Backbone as a chain_set.jsonl record, in Angstrom:
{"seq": "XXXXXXXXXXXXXXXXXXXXXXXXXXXXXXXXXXXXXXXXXXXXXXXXXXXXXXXXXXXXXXXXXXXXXXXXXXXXXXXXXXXXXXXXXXXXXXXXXXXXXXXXXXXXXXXXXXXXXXXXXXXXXXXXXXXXXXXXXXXXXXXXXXXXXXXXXX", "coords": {"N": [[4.821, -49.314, 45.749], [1.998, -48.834, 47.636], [2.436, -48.033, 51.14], [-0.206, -49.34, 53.824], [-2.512, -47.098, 55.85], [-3.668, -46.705, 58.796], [-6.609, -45.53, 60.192], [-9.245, -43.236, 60.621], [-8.751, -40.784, 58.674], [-7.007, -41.238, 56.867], [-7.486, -42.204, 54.291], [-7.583, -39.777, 52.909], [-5.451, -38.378, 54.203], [-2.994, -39.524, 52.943], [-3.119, -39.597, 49.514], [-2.317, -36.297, 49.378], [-0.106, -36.091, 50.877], [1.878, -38.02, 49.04], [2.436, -36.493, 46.6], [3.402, -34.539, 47.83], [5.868, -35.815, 48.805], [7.195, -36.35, 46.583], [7.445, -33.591, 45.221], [8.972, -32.535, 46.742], [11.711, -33.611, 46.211], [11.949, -32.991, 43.483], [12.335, -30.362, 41.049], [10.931, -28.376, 41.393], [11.2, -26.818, 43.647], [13.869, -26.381, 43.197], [16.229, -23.419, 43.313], [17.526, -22.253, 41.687], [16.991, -22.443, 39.086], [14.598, -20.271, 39.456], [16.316, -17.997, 40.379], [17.504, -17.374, 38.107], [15.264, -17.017, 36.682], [14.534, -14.731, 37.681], [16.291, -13.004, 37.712], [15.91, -12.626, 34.601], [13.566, -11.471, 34.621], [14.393, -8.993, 36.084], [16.487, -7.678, 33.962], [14.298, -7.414, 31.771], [12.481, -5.35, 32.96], [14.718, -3.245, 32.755], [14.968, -3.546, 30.278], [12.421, -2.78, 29.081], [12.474, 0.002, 30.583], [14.504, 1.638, 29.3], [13.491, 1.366, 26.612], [11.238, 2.756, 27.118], [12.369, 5.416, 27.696], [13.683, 5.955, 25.467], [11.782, 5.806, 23.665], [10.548, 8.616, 25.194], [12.485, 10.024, 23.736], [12.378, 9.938, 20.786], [9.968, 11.18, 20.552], [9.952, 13.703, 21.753], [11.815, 14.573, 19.967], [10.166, 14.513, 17.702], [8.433, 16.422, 18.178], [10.004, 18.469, 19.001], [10.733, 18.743, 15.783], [8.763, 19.62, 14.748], [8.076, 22.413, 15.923], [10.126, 23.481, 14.69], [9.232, 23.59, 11.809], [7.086, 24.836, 12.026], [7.746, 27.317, 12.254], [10.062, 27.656, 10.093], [8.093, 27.943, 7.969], [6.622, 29.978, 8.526], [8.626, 31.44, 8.483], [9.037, 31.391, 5.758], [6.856, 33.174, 4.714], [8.369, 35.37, 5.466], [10.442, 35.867, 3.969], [8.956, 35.181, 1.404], [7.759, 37.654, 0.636], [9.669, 39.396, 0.952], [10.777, 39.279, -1.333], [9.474, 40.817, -3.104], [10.059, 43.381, -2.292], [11.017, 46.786, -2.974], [12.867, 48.681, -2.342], [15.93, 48.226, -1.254], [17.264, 47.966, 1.897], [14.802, 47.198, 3.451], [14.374, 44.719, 2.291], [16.392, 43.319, 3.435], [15.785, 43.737, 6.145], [13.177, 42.274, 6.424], [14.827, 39.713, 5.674], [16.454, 39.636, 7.931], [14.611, 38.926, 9.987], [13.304, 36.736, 9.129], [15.145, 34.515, 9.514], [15.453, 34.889, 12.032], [13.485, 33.312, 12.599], [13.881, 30.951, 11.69], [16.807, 30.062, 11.788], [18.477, 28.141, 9.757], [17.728, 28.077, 7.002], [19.423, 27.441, 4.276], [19.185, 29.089, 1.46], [18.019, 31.094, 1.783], [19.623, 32.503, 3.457], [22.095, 32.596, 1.278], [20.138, 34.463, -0.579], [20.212, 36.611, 1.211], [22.944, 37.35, 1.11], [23.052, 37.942, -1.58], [21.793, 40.499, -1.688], [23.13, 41.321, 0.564], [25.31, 42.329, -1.214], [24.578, 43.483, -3.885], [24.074, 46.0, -2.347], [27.003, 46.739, -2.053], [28.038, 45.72, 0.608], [30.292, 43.602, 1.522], [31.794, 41.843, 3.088], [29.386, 41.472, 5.037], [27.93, 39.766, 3.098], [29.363, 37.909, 2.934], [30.247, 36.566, 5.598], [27.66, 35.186, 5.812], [27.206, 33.722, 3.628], [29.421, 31.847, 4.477], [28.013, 31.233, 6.447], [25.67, 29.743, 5.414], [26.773, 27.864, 3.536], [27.822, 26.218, 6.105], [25.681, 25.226, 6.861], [25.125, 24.103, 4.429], [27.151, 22.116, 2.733], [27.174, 21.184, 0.436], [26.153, 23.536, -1.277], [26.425, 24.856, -4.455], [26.053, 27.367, -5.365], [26.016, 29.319, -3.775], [28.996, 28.138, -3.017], [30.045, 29.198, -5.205], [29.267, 32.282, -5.454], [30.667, 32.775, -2.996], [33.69, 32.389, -3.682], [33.822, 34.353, -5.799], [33.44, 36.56, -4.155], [35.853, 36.517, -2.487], [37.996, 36.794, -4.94], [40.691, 38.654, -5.929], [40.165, 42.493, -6.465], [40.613, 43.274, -10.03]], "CA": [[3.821, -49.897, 46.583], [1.681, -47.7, 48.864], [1.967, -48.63, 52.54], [-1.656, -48.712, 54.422], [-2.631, -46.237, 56.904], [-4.7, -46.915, 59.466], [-7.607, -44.674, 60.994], [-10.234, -42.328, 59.679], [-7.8, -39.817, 57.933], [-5.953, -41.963, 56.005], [-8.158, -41.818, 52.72], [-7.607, -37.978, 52.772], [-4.35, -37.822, 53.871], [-2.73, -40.118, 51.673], [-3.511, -37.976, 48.629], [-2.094, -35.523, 49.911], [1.404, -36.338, 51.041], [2.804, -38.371, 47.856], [2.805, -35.585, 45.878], [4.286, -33.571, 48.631], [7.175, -35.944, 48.897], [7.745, -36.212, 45.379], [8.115, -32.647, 45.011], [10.217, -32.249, 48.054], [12.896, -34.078, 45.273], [11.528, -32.818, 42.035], [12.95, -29.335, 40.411], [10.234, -27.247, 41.819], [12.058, -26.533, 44.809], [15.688, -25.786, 42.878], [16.393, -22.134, 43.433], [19.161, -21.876, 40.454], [15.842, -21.879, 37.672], [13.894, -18.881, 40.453], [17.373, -17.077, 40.384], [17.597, -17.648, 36.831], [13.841, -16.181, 36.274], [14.086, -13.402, 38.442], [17.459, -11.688, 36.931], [15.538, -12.472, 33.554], [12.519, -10.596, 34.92], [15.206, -7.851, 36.58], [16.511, -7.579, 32.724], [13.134, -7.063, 30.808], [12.542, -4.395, 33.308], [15.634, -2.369, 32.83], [15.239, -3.037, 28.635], [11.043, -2.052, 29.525], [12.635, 1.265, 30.59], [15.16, 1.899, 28.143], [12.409, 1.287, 25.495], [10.088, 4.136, 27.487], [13.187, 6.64, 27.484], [14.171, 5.708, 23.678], [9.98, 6.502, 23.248], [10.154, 9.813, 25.148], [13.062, 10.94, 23.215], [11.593, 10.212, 19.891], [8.63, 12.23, 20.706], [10.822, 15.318, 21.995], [12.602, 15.14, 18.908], [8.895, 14.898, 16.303], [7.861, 18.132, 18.822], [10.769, 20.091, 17.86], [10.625, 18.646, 14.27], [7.629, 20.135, 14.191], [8.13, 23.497, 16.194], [10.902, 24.298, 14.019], [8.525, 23.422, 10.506], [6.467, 26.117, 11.737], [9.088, 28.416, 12.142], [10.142, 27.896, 8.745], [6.448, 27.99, 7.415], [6.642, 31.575, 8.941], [10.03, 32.83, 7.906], [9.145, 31.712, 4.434], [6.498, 33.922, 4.236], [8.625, 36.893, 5.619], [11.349, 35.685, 2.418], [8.234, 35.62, 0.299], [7.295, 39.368, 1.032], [10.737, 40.344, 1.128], [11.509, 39.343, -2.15], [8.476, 41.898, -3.581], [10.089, 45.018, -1.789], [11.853, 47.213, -3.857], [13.507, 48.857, -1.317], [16.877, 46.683, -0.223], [17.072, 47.816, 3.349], [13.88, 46.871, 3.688], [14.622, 43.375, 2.081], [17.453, 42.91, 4.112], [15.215, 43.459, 7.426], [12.604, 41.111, 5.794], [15.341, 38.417, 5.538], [16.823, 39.352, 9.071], [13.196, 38.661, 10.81], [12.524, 35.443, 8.937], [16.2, 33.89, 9.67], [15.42, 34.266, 13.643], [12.723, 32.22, 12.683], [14.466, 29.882, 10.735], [18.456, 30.006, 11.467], [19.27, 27.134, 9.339], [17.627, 28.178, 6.012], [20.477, 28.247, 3.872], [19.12, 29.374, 0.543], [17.224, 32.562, 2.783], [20.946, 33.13, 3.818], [22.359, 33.093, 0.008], [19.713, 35.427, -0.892], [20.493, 38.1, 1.839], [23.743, 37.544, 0.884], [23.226, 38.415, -2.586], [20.805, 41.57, -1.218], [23.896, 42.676, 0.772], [26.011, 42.552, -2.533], [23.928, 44.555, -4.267], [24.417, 47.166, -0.914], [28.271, 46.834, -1.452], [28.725, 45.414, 1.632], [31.065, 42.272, 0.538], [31.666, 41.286, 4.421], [28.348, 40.8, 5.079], [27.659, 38.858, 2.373], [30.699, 37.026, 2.949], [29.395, 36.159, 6.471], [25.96, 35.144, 4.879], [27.674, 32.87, 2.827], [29.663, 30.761, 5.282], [26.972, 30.507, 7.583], [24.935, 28.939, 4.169], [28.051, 26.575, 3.487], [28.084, 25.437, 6.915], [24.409, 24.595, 6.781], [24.576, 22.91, 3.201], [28.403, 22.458, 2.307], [27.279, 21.464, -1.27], [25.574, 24.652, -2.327], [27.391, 25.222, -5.291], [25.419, 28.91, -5.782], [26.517, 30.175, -2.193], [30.511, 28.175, -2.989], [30.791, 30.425, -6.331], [29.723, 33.332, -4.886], [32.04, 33.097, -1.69], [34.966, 32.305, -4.74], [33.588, 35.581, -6.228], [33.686, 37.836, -3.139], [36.859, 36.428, -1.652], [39.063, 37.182, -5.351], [40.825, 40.267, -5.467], [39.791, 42.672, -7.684], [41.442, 43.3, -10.711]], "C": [[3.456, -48.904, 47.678], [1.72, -48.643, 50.128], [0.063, -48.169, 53.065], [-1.689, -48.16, 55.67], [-3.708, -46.117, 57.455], [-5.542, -45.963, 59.957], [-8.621, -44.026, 59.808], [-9.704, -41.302, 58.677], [-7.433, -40.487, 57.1], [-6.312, -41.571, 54.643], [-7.7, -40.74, 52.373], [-5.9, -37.46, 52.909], [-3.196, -38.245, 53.277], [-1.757, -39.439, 50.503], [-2.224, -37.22, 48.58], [-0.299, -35.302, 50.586], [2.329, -37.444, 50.331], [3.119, -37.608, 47.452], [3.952, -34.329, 46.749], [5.785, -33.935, 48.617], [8.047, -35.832, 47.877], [8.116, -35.072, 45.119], [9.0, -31.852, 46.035], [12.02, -32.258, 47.193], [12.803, -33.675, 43.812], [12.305, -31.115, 41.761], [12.575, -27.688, 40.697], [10.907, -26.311, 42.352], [13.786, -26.151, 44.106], [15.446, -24.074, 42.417], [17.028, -21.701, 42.4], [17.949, -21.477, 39.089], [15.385, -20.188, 38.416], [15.014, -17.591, 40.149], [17.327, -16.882, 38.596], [16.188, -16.525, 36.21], [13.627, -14.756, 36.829], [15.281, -12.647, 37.997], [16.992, -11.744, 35.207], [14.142, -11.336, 34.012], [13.126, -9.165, 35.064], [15.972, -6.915, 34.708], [15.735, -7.337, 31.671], [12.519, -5.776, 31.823], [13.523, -2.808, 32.685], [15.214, -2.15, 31.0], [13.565, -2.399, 28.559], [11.33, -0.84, 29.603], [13.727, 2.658, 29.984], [14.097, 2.248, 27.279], [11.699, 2.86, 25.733], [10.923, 5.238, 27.501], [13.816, 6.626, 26.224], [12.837, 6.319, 23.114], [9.784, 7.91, 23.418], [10.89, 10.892, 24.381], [12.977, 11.456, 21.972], [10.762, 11.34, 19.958], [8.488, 13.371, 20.91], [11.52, 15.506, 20.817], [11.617, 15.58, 17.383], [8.643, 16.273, 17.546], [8.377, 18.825, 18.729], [10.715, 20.123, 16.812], [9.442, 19.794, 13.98], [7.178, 21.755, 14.224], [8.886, 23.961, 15.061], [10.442, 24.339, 12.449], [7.476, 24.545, 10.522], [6.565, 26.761, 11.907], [9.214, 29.039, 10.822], [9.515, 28.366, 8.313], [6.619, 29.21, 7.603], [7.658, 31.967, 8.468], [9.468, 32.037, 6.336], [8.245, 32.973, 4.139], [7.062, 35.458, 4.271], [9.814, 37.162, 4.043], [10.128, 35.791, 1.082], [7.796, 36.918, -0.003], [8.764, 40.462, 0.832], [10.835, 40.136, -0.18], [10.296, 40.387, -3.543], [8.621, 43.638, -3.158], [11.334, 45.562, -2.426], [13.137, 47.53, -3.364], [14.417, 47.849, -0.567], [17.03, 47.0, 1.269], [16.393, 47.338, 4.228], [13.741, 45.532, 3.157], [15.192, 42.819, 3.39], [16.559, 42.637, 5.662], [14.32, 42.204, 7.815], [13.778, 39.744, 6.089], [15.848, 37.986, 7.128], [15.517, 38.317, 10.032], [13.07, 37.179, 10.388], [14.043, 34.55, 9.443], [16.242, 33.987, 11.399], [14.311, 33.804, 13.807], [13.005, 30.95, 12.843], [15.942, 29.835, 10.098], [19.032, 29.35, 10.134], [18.863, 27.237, 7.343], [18.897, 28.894, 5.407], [20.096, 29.109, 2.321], [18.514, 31.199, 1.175], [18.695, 33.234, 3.036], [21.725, 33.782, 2.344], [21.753, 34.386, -0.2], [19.78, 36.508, 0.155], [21.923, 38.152, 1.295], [24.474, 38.695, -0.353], [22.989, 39.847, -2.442], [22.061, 42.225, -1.193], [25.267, 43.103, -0.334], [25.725, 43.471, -3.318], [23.689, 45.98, -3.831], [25.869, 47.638, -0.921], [28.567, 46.836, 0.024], [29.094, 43.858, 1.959], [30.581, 41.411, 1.961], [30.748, 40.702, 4.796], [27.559, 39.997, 4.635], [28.527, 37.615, 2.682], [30.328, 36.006, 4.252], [27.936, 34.872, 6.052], [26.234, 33.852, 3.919], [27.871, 31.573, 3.686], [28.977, 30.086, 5.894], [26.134, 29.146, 6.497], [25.189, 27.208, 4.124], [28.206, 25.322, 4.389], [26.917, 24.63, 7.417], [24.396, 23.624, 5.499], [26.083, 23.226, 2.802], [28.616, 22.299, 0.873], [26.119, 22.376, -2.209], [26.287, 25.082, -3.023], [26.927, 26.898, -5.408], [26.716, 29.736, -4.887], [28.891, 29.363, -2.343], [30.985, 29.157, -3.826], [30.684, 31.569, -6.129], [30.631, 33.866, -3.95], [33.513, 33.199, -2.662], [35.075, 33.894, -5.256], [34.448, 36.949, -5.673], [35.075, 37.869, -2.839], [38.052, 36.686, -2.923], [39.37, 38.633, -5.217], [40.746, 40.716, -6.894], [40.681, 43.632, -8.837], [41.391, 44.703, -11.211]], "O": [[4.234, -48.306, 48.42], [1.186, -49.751, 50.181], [-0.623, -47.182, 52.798], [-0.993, -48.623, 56.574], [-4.682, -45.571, 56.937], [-4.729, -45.13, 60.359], [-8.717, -44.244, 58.6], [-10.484, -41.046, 57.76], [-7.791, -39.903, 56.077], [-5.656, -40.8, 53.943], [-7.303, -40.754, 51.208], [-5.267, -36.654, 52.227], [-2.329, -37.401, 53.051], [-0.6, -39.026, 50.42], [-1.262, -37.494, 47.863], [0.382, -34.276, 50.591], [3.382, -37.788, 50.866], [4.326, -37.458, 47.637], [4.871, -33.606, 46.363], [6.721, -33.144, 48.504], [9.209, -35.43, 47.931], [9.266, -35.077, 44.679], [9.537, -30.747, 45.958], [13.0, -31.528, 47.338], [13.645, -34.09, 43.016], [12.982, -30.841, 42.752], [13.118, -26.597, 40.529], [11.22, -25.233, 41.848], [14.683, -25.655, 44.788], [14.741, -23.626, 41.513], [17.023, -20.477, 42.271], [18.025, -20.504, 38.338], [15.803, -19.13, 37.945], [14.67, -16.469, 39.777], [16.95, -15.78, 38.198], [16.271, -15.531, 35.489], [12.794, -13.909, 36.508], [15.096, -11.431, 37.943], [17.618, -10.99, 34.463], [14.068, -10.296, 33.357], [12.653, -8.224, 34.427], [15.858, -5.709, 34.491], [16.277, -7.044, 30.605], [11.887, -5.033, 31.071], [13.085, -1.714, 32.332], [15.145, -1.048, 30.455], [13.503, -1.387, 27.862], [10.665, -0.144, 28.835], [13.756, 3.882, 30.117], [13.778, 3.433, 27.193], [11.619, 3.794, 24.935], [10.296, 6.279, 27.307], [14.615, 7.544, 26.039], [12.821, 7.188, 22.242], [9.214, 8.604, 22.576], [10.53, 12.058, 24.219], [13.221, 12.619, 21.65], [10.999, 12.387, 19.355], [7.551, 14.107, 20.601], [11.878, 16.66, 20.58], [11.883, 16.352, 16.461], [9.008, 17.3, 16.973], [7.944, 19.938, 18.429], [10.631, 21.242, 16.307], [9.407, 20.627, 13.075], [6.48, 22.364, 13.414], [8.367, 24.852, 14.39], [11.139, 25.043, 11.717], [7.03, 25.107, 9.522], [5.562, 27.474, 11.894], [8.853, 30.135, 10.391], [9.87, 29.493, 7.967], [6.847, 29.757, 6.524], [7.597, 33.066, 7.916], [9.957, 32.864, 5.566], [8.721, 33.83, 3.394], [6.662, 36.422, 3.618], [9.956, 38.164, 3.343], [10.358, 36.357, 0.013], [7.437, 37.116, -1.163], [8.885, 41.674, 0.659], [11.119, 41.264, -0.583], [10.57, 40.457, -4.741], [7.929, 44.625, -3.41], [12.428, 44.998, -2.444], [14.206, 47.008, -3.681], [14.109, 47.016, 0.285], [16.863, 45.986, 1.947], [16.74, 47.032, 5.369], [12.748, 45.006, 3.661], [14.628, 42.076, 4.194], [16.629, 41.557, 6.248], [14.402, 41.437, 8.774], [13.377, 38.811, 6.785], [15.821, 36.86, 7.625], [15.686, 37.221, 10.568], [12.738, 36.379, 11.262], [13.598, 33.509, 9.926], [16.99, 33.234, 12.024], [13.865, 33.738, 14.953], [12.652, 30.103, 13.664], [16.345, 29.701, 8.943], [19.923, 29.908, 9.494], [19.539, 26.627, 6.514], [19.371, 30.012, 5.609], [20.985, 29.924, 2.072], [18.866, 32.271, 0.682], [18.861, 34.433, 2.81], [21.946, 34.981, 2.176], [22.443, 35.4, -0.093], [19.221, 37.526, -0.252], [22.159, 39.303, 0.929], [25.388, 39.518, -0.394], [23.821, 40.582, -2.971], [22.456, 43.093, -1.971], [26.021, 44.062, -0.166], [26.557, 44.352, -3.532], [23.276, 46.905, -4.531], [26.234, 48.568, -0.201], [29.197, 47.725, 0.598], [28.34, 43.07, 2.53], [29.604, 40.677, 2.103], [30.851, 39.492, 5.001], [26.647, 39.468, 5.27], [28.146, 36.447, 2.598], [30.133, 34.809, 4.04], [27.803, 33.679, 6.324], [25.318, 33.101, 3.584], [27.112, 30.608, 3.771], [28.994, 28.866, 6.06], [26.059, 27.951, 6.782], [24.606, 26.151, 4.363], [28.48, 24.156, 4.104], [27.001, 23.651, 8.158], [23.785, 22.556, 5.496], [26.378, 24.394, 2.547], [29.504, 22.775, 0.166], [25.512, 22.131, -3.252], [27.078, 25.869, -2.503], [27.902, 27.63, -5.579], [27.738, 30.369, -5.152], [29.839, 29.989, -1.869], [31.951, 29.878, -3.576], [31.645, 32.281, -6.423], [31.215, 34.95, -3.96], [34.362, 34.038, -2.361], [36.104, 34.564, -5.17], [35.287, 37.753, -6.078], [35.657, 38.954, -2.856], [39.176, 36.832, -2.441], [38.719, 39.529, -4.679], [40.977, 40.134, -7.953], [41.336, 44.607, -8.468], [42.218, 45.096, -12.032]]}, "num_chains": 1, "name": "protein.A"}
């Protein structure tokens, strides 16, 4: 039951202060949801900037992918050129040049390996090998030759 309120205001202010009282007692006003919303807000922040440093690291890792593809791209062609020169010293330099392109090519490594075999110089092959191995541990080519180099000879 509304009480009546006398004067010119009343109509207007009325209105106007039910709702007020009601939400004086209503849920609005409980701080425990606010607290509740604002360490969920504080939490989609922190995973917001996770996300953007998970994004920039991707993107540093396709920009080296990509530096080091056209690395390769380049030391193949110095392995494609090398393997047309008659001259092995001149291979061998060929293979050096394209491998500080492209450290990790292990089949580029085999084949200097083989080069410096053909040079009699075991060691360096031997070298040439491991490095291969430790780039691709199941190159069977580069394991049988290291088996090769490393028996003793009869």
């Amino acid at each position: 039951m509304i009480p009546k309120i006398k004067g010119v205001y009343a109509n207007r202010i009325w209105p106007l202060l039910v709702p007020f009282v009601f939400c004086m007692s209503c849920s609005l006003f409980d701080n425990s949801l606010l607290d509740q919303q604002r360490a969920e807000i504080v939490r989609l922040k922190k995973e917001a900037e996770t996300l953007r440093q998970e994004t920039a690291a991707l993107q540093n890792k396709k920009q080296k992918s990509d530096r080091e593809k056209e690395s390769c791209n380049a030391a193949f062609e110095d392995f494609e050129s090398a393997r047309g020169i008659p001259k092995p010293s001149a291979k061998i330099q060929k293979y050096i040049t394209g491998l500080k392109k492209c450290p990790n090519d292990d089949v580029a490594r085999y084949e200097l390996a083989q080069i410096y075999l053909s040079v009699s110089e075991p060691d360096l092959a031997k070298s040439q090998l491991e490095e291969a191995l430790r780039i691709n541990p199941n190159f069977t080519r580069a394991i049988l030759s290291l088996i090769h180099i490393s028996e003793p000879t009869r």
